[in-house]
mmCIF file of C-alpha atoms in Angstrom:
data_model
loop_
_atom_site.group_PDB
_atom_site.id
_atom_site.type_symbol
_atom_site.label_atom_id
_atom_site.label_comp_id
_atom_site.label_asym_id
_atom_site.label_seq_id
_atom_site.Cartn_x
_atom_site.Cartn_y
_atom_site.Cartn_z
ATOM 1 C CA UNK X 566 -35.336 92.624 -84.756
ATOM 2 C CA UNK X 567 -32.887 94.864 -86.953
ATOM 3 C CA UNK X 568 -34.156 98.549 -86.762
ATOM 4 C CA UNK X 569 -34.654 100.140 -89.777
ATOM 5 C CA UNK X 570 -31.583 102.012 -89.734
ATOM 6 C CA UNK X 571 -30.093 98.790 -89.708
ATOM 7 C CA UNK X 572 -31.484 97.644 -93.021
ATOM 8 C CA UNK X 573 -31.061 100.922 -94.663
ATOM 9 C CA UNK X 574 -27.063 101.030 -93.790
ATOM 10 C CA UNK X 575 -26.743 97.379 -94.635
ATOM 11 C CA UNK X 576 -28.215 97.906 -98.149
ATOM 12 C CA UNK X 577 -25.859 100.967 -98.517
ATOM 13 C CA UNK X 578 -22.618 99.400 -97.715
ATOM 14 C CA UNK X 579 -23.233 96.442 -99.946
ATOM 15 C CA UNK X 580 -24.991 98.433 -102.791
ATOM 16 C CA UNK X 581 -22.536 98.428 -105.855
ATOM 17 C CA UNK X 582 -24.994 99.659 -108.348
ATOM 18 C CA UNK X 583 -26.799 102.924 -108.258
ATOM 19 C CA UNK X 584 -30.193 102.981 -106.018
ATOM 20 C CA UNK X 585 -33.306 104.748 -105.830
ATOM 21 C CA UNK X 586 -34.815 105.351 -102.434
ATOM 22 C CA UNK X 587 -37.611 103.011 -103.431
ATOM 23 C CA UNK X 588 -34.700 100.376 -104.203
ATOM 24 C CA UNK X 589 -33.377 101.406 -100.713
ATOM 25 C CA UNK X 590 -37.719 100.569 -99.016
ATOM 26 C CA UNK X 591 -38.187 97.657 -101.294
ATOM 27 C CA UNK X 592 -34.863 95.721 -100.301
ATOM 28 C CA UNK X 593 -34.214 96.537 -96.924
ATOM 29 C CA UNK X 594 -37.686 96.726 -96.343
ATOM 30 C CA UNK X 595 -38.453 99.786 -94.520
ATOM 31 C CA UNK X 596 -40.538 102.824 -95.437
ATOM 32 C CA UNK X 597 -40.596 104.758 -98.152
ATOM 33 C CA UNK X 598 -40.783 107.595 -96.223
ATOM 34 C CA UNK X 599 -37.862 106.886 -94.524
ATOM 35 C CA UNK X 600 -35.655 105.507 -97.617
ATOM 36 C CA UNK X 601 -36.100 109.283 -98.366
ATOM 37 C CA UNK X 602 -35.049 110.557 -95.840
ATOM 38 C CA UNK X 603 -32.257 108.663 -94.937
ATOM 39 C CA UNK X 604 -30.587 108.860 -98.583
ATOM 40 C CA UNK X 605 -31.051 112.501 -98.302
ATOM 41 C CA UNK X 606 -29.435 113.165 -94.825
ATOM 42 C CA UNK X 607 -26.414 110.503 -96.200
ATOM 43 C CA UNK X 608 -25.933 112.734 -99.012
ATOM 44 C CA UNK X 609 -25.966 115.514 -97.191
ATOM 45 C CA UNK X 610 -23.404 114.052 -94.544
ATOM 46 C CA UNK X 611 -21.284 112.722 -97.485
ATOM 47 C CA UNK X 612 -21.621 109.057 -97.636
ATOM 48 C CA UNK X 613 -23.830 109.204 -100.774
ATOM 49 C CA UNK X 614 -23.663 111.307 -103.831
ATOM 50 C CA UNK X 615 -25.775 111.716 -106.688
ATOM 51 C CA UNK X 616 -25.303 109.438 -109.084
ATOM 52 C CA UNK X 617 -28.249 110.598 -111.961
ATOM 53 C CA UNK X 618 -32.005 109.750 -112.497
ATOM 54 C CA UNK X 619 -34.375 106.863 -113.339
ATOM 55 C CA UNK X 620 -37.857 108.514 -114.223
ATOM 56 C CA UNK X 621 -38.666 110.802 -111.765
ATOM 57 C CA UNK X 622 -36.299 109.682 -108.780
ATOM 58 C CA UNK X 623 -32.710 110.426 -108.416
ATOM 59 C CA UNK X 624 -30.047 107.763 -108.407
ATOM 60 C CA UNK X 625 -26.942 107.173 -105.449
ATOM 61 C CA UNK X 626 -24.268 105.881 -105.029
ATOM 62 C CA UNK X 627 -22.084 104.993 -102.174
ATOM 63 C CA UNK X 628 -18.894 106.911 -101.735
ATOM 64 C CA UNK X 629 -18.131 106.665 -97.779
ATOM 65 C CA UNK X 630 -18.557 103.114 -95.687
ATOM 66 C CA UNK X 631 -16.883 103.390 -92.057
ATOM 67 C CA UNK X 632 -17.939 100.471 -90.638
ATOM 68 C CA UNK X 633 -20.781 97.539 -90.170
ATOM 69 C CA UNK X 634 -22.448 99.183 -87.303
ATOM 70 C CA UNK X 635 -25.034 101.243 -88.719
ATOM 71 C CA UNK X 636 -24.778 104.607 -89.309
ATOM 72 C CA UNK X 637 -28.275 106.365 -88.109
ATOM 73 C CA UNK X 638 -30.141 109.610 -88.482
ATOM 74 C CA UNK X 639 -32.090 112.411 -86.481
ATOM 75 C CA UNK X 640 -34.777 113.868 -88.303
ATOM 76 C CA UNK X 641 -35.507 116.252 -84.864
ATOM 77 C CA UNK X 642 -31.981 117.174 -84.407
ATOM 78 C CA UNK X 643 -31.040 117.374 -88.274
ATOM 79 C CA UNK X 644 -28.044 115.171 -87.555
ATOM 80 C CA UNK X 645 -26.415 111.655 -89.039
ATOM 81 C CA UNK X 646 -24.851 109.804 -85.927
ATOM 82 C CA UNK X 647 -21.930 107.112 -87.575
ATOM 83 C CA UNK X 648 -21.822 104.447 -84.589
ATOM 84 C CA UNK X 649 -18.348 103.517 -86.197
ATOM 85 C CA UNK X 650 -16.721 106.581 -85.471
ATOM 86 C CA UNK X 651 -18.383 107.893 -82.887
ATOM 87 C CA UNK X 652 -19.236 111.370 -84.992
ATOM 88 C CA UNK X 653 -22.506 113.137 -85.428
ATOM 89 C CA UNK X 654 -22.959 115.033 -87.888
ATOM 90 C CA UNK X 655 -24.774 118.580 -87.813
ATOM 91 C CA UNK X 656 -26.881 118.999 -91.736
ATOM 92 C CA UNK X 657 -26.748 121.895 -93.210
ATOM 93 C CA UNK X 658 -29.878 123.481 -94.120
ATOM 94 C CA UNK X 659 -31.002 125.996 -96.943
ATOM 95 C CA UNK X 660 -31.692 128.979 -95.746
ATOM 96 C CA UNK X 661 -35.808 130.021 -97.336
ATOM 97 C CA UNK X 662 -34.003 133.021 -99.288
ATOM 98 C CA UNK X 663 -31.725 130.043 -100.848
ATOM 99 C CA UNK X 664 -34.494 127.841 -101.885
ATOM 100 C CA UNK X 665 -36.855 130.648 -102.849
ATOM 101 C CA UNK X 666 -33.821 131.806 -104.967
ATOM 102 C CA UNK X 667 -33.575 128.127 -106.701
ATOM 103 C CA UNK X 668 -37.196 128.076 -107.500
ATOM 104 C CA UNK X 669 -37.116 131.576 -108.826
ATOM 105 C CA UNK X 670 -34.273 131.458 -111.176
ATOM 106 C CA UNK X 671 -35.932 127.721 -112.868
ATOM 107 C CA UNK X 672 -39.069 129.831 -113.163
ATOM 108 C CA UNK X 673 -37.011 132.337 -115.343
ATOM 109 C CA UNK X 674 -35.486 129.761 -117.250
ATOM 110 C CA UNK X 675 -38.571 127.798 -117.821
ATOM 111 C CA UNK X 676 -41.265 130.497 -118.142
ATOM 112 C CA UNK X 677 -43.952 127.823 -118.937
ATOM 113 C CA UNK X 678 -43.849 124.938 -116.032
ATOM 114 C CA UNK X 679 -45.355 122.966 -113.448
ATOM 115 C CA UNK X 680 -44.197 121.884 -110.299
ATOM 116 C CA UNK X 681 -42.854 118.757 -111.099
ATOM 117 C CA UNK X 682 -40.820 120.397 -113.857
ATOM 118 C CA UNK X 683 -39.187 122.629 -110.916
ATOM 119 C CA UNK X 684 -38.805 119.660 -108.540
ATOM 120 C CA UNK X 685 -36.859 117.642 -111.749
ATOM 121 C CA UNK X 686 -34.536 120.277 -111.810
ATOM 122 C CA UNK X 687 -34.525 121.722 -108.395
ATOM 123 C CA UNK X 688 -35.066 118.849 -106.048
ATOM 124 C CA UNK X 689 -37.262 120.813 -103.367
ATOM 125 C CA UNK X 690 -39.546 119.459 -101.292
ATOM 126 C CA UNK X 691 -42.746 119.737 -103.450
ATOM 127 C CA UNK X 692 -44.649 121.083 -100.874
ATOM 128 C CA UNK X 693 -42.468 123.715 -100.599
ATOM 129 C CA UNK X 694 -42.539 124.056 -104.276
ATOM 130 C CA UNK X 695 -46.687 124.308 -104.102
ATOM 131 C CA UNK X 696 -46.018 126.870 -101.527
ATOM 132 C CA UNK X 697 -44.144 129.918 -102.635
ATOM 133 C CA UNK X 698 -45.922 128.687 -106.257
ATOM 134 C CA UNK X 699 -49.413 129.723 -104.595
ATOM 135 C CA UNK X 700 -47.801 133.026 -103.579
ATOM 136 C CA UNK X 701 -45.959 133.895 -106.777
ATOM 137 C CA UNK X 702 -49.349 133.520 -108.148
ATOM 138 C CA UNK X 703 -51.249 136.024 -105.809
ATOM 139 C CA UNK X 704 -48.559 138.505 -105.669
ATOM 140 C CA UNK X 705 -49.330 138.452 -109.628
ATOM 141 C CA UNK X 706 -46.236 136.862 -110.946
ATOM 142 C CA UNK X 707 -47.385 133.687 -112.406
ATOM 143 C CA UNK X 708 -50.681 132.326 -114.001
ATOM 144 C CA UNK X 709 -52.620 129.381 -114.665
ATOM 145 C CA UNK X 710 -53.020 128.487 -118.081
ATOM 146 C CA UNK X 711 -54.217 124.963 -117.772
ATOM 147 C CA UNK X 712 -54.315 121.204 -116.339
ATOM 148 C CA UNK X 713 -52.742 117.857 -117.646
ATOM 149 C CA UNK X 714 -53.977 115.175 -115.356
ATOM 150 C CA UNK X 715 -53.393 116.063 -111.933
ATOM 151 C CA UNK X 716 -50.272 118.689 -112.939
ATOM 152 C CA UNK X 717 -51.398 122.434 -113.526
ATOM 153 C CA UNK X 718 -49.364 124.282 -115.724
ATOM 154 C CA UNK X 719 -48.150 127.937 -115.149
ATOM 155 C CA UNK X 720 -46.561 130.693 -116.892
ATOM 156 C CA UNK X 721 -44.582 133.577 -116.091
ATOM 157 C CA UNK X 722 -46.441 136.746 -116.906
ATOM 158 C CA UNK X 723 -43.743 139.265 -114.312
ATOM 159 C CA UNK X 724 -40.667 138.819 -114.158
ATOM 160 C CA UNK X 725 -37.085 140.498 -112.359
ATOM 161 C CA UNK X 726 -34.234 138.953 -111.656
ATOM 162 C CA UNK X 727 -33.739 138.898 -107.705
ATOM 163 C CA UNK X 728 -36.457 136.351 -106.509
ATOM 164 C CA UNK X 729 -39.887 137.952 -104.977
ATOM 165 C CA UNK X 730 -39.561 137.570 -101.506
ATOM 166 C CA UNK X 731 -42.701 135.914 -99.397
ATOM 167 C CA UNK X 732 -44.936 139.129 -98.327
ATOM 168 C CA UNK X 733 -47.530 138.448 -95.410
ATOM 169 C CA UNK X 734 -50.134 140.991 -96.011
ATOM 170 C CA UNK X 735 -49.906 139.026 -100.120
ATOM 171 C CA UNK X 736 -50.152 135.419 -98.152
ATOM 172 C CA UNK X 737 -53.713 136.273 -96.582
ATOM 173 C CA UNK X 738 -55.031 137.347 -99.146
ATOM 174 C CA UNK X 739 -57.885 134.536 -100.415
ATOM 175 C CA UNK X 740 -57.227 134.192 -104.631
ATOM 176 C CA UNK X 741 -60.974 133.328 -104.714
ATOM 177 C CA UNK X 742 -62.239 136.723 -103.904
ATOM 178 C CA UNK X 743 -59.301 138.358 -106.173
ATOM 179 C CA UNK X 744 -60.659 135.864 -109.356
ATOM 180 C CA UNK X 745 -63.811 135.934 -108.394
ATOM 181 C CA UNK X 746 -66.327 138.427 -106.636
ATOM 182 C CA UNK X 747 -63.870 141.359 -106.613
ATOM 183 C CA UNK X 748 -62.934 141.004 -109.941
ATOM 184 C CA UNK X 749 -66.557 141.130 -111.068
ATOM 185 C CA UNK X 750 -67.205 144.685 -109.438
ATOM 186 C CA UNK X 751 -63.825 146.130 -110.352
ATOM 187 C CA UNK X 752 -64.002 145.019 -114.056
ATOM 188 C CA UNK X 753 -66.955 147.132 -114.175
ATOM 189 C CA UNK X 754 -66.101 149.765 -111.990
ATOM 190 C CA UNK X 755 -63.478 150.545 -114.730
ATOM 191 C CA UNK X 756 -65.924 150.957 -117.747
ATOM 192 C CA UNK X 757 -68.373 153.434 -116.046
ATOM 193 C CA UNK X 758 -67.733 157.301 -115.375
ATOM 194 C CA UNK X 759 -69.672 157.314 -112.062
ATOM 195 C CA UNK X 760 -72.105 154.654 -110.514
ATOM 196 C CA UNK X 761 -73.924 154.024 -107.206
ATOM 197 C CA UNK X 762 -73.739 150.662 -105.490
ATOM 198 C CA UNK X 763 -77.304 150.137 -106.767
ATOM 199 C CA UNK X 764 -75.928 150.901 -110.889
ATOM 200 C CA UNK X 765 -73.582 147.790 -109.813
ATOM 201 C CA UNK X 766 -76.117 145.302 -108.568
ATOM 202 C CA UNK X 767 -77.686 145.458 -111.127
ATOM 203 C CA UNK X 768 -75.810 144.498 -113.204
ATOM 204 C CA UNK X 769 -73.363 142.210 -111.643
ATOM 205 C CA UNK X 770 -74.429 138.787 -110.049
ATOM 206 C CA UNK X 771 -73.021 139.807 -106.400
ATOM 207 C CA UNK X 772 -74.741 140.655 -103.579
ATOM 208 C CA UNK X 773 -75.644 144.196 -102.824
ATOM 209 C CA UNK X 774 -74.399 143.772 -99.539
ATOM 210 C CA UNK X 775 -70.707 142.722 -100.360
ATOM 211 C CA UNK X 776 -70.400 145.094 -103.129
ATOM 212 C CA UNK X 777 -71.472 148.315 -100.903
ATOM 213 C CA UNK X 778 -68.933 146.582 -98.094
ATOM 214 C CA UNK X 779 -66.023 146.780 -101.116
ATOM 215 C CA UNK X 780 -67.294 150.264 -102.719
ATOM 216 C CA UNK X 781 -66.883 151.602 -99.333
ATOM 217 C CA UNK X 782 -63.397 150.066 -98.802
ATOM 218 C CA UNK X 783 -62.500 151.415 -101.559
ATOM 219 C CA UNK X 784 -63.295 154.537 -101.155
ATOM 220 C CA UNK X 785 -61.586 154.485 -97.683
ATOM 221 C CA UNK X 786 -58.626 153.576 -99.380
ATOM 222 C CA UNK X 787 -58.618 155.978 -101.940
ATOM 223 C CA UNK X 788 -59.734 154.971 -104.629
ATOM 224 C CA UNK X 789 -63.025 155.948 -105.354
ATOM 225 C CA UNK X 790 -64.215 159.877 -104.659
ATOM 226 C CA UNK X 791 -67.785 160.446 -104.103
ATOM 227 C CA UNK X 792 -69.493 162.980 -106.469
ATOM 228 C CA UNK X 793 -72.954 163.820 -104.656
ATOM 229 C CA UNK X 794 -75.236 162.131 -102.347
ATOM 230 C CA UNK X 795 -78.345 161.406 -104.234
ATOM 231 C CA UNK X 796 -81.913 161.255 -103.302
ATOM 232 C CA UNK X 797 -82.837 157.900 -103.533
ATOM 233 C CA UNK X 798 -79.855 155.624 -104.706
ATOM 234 C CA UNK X 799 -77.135 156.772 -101.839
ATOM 235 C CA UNK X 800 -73.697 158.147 -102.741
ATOM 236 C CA UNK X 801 -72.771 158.569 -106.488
ATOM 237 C CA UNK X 802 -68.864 157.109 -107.035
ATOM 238 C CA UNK X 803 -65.853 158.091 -109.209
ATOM 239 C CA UNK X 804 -62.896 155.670 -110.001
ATOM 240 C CA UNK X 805 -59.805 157.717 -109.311
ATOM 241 C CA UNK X 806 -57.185 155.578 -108.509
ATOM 242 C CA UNK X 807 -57.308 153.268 -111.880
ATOM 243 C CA UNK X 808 -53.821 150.949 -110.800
ATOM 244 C CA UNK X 809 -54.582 148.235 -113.530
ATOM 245 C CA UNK X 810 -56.735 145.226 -114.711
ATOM 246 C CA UNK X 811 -56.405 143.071 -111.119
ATOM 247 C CA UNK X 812 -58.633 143.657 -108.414
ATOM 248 C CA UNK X 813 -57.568 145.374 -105.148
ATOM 249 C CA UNK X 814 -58.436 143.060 -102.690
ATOM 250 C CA UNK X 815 -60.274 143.780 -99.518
ATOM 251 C CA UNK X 816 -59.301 142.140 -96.386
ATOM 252 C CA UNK X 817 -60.719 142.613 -93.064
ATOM 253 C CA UNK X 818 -58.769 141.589 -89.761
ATOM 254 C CA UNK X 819 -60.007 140.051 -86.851
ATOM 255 C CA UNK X 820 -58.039 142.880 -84.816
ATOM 256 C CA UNK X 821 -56.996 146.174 -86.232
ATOM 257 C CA UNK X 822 -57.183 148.531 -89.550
ATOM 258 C CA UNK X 823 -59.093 146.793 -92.810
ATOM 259 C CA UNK X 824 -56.677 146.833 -95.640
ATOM 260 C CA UNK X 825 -56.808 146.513 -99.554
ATOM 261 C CA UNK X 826 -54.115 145.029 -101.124
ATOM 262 C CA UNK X 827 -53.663 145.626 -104.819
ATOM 263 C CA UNK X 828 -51.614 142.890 -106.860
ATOM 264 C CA UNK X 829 -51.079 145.555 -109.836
ATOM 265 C CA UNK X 830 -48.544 147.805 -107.733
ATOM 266 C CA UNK X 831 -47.746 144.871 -105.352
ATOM 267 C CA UNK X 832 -48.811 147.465 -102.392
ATOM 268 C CA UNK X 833 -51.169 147.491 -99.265
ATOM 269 C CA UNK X 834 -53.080 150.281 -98.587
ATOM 270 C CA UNK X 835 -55.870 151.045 -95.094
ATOM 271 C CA UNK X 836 -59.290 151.523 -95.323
ATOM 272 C CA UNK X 837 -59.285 154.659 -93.359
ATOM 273 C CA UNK X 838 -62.483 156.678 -92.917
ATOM 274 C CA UNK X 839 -65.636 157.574 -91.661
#
């Protein structure tokens, strides 16, 4: 039984009119998964090229044929291995800074986009799209503004021109408790002079409990100052380091110093502190 690299060259040699990678499965009959592949590691080693689009796939083309015996690839090693010649054939890869750089510059040009609109121009792995898209968007550099189906649009709301680079202390961070339950405390932290943790629960639909945890974090951090200890309602708060309309988020390690990380200066800063 022919393997599928077997098919796959067979149907490339004797292709004369552009192909699709799903052309490439459907023929030869092999995976789709690894049509894909293969058409991307013989473009990459030179036997294909680029040839243009039909809806959302690219089109190739055949530009190199060495022999009959198939010409096979290595997803582990990252190589193409031409039983004709003998040859195998290292793949270069993109560096992250390279395709973090790609996706950065279409964001500039787009401003308003999904991630299919990147991948049609780009060509990156979607996944890897999705990736540095979820941290753009909790480093504070991109939004949601809505959904279309199953696409979610985003817009550019920070921009510079060298590409934001991945940040781990930025990665931990969880975007629910930045859009949701921190948000909540810090929006109103912001409209009142001085408070106590009880003012707050009052009027905010968060538990006491996680709302003294942040005040205190906070406070470690430096950015709340505590006026007076009252009788009955505990410490009695001031908001003095007022960095912008986001939420500094708390984050507590299994090991080591609690830190809050605050998208509106793009900084991390430790709860230190009695």
């Amino acid at each position: 039984m022919a393997t599928y690299s077997e098919k796959a060259w067979a149907f490339v040699r004797k292709a004369k009119t552009p192909y699709t990678a799903w052309d490439l499965a459907r023929i030869a009959q092999v995976s789709y998964s690894f049509a894909r592949k293969y058409v991307r590691f013989l473009r990459d080693a030179g036997y294909l090229k680029v040839a243009g689009k039909r809806g959302k796939e690219r089109t190739y083309r055949t530009i190199k044929i060495t022999g009959i015996k198939p010409v096979k690839i290595n997803n582990h090693k990252k190589v193409v291995i031409d039983l004709n010649t003998g040859e195998e054939i290292p793949l270069k890869t993109q560096k992250r800074s390279e395709i973090q750089h790609k996706i950065w510059q279409t964001i500039l040009e787009l401003q308003i986009f999904t991630t299919s609109q990147i991948y049609d121009r780009t060509f990156i792995n979607k996944d890897t799209i999705r990736h540095y898209l979820r941290y753009l968007k909790k480093a504070g550099y991109i939004k949601e503004i809505g959904r279309e189906g199953k696409e979610t649009f985003y817009k550019l709301i920070r921009e510079q021109e060298d590409y934001p680079p991945l940040n781990k202390d930025i990665q931990r961070v969880k975007i629910k408790n930045t859009d949701e339950k921190y948000q909540k405390i810090w929006d109103l932290i912001r409209t009142i002079p001085q408070f106590t943790v009880k003012d707050l629960s009052k009027k905010l639909p968060v538990h006491p409990e996680s709302i003294r945890i942040y005040v205190k974090h906070l406070r470690r951090a430096g950015y709340l100052e505590i006026v007076k200890k009252t009788q009955y309602d505990g410490f009695l708060y001031k908001l003095v380091r007022n960095s912008g309309g986001k939420a500094p988020v708390l984050r507590i390690p299994t090991k080591g110093t609690p830190k809050i990380y605050d998208p509106n200066k793009n900084k991390t800063y430790p709860s230190i502190g009695d």
